[in-house]
Tab-separated table of C-alpha atoms in Angstrom:
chain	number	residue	atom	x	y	z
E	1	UNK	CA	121.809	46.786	-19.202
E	2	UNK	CA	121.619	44.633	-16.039
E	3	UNK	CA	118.624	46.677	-14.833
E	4	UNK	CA	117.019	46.454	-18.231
E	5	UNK	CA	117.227	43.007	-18.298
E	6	UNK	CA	115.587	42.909	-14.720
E	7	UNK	CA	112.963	44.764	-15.777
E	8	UNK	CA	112.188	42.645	-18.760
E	9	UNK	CA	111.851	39.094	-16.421
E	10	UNK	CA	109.913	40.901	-14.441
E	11	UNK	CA	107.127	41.614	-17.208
E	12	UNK	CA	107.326	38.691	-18.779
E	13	UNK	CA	106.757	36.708	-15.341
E	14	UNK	CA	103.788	39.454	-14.605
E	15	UNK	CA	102.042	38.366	-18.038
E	16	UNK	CA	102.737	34.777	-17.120
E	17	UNK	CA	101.016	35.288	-14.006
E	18	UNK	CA	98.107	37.475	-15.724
E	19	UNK	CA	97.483	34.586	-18.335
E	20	UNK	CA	97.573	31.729	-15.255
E	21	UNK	CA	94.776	33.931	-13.495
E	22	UNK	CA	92.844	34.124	-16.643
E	23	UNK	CA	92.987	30.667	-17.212
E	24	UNK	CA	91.708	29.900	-14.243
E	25	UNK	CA	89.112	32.263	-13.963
E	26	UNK	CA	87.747	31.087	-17.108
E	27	UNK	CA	88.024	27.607	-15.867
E	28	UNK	CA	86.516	28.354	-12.252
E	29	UNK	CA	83.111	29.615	-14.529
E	30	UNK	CA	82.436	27.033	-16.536
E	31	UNK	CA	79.834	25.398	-13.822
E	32	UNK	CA	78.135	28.801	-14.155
E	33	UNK	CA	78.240	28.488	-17.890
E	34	UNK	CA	75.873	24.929	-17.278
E	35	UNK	CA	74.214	25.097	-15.112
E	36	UNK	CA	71.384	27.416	-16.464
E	37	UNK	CA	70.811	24.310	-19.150
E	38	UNK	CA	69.506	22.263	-16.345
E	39	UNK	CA	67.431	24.616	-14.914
E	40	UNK	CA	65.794	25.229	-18.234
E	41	UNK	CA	65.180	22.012	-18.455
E	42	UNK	CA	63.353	21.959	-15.151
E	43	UNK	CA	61.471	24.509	-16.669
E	44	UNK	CA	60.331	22.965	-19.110
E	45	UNK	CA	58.783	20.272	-17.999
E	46	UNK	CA	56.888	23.105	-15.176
E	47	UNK	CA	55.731	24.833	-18.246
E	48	UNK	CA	54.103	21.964	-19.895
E	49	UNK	CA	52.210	21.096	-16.727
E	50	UNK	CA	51.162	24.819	-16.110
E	51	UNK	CA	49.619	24.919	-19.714
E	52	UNK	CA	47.971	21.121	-18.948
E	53	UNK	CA	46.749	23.412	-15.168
E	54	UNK	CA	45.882	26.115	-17.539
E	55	UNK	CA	43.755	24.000	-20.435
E	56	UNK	CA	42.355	21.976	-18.837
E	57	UNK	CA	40.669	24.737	-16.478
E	58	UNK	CA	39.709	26.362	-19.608
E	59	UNK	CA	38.453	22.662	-21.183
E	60	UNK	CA	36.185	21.954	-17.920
E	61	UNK	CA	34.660	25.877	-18.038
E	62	UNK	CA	33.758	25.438	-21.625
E	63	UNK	CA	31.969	22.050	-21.424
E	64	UNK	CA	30.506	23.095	-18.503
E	65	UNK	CA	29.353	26.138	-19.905
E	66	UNK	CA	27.605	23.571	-22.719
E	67	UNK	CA	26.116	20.616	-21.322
E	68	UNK	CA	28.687	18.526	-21.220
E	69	UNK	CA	30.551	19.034	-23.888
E	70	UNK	CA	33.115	20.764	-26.713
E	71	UNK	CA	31.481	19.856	-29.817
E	72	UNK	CA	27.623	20.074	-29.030
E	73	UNK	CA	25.632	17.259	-31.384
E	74	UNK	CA	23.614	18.677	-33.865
E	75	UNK	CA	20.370	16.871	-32.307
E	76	UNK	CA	20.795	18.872	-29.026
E	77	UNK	CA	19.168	21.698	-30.976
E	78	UNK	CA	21.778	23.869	-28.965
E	79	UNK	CA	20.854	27.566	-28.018
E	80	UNK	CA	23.221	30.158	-29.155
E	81	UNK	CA	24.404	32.267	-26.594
E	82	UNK	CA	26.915	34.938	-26.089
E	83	UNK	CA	27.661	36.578	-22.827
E	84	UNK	CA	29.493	39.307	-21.735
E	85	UNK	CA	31.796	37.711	-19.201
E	86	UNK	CA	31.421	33.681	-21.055
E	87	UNK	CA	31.883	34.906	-24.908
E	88	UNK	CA	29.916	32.940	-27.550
E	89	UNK	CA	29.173	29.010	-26.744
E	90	UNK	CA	25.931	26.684	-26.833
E	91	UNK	CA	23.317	25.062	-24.596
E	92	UNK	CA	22.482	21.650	-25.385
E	93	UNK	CA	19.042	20.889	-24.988
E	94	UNK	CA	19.335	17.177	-22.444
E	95	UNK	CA	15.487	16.352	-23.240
E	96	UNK	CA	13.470	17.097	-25.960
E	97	UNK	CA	10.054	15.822	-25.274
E	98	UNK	CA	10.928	12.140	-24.769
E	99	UNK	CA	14.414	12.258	-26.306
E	100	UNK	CA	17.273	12.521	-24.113
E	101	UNK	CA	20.782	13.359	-24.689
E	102	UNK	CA	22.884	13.229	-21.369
E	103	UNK	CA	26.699	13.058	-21.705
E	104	UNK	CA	27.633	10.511	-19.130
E	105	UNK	CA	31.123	10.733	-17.409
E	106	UNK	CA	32.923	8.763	-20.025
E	107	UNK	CA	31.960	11.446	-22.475
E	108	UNK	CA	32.459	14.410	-21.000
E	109	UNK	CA	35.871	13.107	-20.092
E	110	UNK	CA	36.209	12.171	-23.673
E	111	UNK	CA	35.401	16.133	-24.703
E	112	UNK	CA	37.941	17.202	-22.753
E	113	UNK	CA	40.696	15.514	-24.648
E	114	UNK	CA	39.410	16.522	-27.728
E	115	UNK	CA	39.417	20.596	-26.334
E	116	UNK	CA	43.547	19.415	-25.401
E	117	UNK	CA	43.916	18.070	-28.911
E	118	UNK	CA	42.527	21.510	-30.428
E	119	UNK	CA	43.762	24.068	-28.459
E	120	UNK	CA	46.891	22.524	-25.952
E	121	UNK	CA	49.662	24.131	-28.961
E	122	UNK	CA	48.027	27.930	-28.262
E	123	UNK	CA	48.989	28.024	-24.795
E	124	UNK	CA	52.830	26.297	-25.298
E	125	UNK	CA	53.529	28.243	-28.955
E	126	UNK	CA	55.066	25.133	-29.729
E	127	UNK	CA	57.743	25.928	-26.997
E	128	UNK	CA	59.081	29.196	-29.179
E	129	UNK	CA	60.497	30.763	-26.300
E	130	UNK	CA	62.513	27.972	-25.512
E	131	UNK	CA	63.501	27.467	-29.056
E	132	UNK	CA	65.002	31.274	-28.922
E	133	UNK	CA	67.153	29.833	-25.863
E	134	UNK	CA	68.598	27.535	-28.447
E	135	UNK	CA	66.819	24.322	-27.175
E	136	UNK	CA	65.362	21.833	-30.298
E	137	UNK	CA	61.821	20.435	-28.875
E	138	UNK	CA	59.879	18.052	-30.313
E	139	UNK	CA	56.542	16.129	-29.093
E	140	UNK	CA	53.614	13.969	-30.078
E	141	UNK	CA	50.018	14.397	-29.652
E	142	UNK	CA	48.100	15.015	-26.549
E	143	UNK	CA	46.469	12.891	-24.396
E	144	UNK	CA	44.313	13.429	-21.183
E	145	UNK	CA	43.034	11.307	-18.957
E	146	UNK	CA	40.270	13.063	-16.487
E	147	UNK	CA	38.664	11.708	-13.689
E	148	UNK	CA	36.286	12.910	-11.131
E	149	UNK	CA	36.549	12.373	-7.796
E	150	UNK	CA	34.527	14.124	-5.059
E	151	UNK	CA	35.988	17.863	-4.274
E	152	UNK	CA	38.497	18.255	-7.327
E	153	UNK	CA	38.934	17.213	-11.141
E	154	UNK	CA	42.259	15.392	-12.012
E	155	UNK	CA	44.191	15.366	-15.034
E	156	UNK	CA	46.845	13.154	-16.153
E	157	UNK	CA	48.251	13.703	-19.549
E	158	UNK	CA	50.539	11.179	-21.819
E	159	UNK	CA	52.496	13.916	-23.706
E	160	UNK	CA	55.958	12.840	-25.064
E	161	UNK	CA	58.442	15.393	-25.280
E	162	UNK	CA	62.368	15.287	-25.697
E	163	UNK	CA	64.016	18.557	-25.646
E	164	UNK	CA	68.536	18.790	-26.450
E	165	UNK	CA	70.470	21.731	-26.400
E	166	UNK	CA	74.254	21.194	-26.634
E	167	UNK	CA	74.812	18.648	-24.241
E	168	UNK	CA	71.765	18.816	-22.424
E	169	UNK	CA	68.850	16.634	-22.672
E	170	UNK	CA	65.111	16.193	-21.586
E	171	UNK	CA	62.313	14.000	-22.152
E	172	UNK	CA	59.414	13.257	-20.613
E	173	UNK	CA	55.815	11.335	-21.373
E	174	UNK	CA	53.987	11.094	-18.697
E	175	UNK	CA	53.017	14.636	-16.317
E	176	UNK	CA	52.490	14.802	-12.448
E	177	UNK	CA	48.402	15.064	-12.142
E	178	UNK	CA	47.434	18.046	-12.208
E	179	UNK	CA	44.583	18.565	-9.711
E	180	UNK	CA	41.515	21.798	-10.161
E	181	UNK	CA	39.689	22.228	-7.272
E	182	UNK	CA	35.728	22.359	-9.583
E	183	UNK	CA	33.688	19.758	-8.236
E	184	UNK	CA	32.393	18.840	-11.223
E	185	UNK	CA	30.882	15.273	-10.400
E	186	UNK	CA	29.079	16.245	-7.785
E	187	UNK	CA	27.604	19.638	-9.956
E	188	UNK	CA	26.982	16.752	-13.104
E	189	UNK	CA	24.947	14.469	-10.790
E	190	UNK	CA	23.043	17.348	-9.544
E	191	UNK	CA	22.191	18.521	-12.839
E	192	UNK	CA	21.023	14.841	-13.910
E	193	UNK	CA	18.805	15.271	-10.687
E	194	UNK	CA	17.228	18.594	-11.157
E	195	UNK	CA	16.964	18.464	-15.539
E	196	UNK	CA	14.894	14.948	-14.971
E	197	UNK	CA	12.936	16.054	-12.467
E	198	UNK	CA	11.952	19.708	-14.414
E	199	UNK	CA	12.009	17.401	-18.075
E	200	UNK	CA	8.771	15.508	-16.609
E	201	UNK	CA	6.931	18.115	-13.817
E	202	UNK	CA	7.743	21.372	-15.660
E	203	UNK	CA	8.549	23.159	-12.514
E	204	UNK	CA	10.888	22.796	-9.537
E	205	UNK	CA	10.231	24.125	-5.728
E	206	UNK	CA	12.279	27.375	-5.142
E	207	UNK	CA	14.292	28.523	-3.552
E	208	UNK	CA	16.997	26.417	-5.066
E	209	UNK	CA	20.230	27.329	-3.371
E	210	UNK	CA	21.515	25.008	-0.970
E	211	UNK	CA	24.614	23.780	0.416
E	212	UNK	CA	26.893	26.359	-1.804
E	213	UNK	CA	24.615	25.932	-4.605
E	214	UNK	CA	22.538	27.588	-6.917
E	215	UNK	CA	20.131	26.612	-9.657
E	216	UNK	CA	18.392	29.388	-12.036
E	217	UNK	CA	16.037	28.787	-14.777
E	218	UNK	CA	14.971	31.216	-17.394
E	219	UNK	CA	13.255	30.775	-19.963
E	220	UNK	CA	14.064	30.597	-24.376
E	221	UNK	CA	11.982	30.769	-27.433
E	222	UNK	CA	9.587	27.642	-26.038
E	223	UNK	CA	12.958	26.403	-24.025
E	224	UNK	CA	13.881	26.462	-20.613
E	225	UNK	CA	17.176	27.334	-19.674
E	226	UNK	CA	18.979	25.460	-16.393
E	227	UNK	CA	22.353	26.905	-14.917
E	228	UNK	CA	23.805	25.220	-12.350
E	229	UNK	CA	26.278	27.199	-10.023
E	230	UNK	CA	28.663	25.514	-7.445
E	231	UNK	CA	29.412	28.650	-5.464
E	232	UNK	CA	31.772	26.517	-3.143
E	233	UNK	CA	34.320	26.350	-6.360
E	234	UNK	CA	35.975	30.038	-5.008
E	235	UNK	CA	38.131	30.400	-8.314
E	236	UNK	CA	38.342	33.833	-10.147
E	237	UNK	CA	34.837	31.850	-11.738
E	238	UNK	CA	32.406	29.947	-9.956
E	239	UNK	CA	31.829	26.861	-11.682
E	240	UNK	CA	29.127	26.753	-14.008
E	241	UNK	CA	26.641	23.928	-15.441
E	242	UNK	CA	24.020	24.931	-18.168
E	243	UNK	CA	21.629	22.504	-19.542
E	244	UNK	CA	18.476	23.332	-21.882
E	245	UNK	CA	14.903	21.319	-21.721
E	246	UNK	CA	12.353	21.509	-23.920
């Protein structure tokens, strides 16, 4: 009976010991258990400004691609196009006889925040994937503010966001500036140059490639076609101007 007893202590200390482990195994994870919230909410905020890198790469291809900008006026008498490698989009025509209709920088900038305002939600899927995770997001409208310096185009977007999950909490409204190396100002002013000067002589003096650059002109159903090409942009596409004179 003695050694029974014995044996008995001896288990019941053994499970005491097992649950004491347990216990503070499961206490010992519980950083583990929290910290992938706050990476996820790192990543959050990265995602957002990888769709504002991705957009607004997209935005500046577009509009350059027509002129100048997303929604071509109806007085441009655009030119339908669809390409292979572009898809379908429009050339505006910047002079038609004696009417001009150049987008100065305040518009164009202004076109780009109206691509954001149309088409920022496709590339976040209003943050699906992190609503699976469990995190609530919510945000407000879009807003971008581009500017053109020499070199590079720079985005800063206003885009309030607060994301909880549990405990955890984000929220953000302004973004780092996001910078795309397209020269676009210097590619605009060149295409004010050359479009003037082929509105009122009707031709230009080939060859026209210099300095990384490359103007073509073909012609469209009593049109003439201008695409301007800043080779130096060496992205997957070079960056692209087209303008239309008639």
């Amino acid at each position: 009976m003695h050694k029974k007893g014995q044996v008995t202590v001896f288990v019941v200390v053994g499970l005491i010991v097992l649950i004491i482990v347990a216990l503070m195994l499961v206490f010992l994870q519980k950083p583990a258990i929290t910290q992938p919230e706050s990476v996820q909410s790192n990543d959050i905020k990265e995602f957002t400004e990888n769709c504002v890198d991705e957009v607004g790469r997209d935005a500046l291809f577009m509009i350059g691609l027509q002129g100048g900008y997303y929604n071509v006026p109806t007085e441009t008498e655009p030119i339908q196009r669809n390409d292979p490698e572009y898809g379908d989009f429009q050339i505006p025509h910047w002079y038609i006889i004696d009417e001009q209709y150049l987008p100065d920088f305040e518009d164009i900038a202004e076109q780009v925040n109206l691509y954001f305002k149309d088409n920022f939600a496709k590339c976040t899927q209003n943050y699906q994937t992190f609503e699976v995770d469990g995190w609530l997001v919510s945000t407000d409208e879009i807003n971008i503010e581009t500017q053109f310096p020499s070199e590079e185009t720079i985005l800063i977007a206003t885009y309030p966001l607060k994301a909880t999950k549990g405990t955890s909490e984000v929220s953000f409204e302004t973004l780092k500036p996001i910078r795309i190396p397209w020269d676009v100002k210097n590619t605009v002013e060149w295409a004010y140059e050359k479009t003037a000067q082929y509105s009122v002589e009707g031709s230009l003096t080939f060859p026209q490639a210099t300095d990384n650059r490359l103007l073509q002109i073909f012609p469209s159903k009593g049109s003439w076609i201008l695409t301007f090409i800043n080779e130096k942009d060496d992205m997957e596409k070079k960056y692209v101007w087209k303008t239309a004179v008639r």
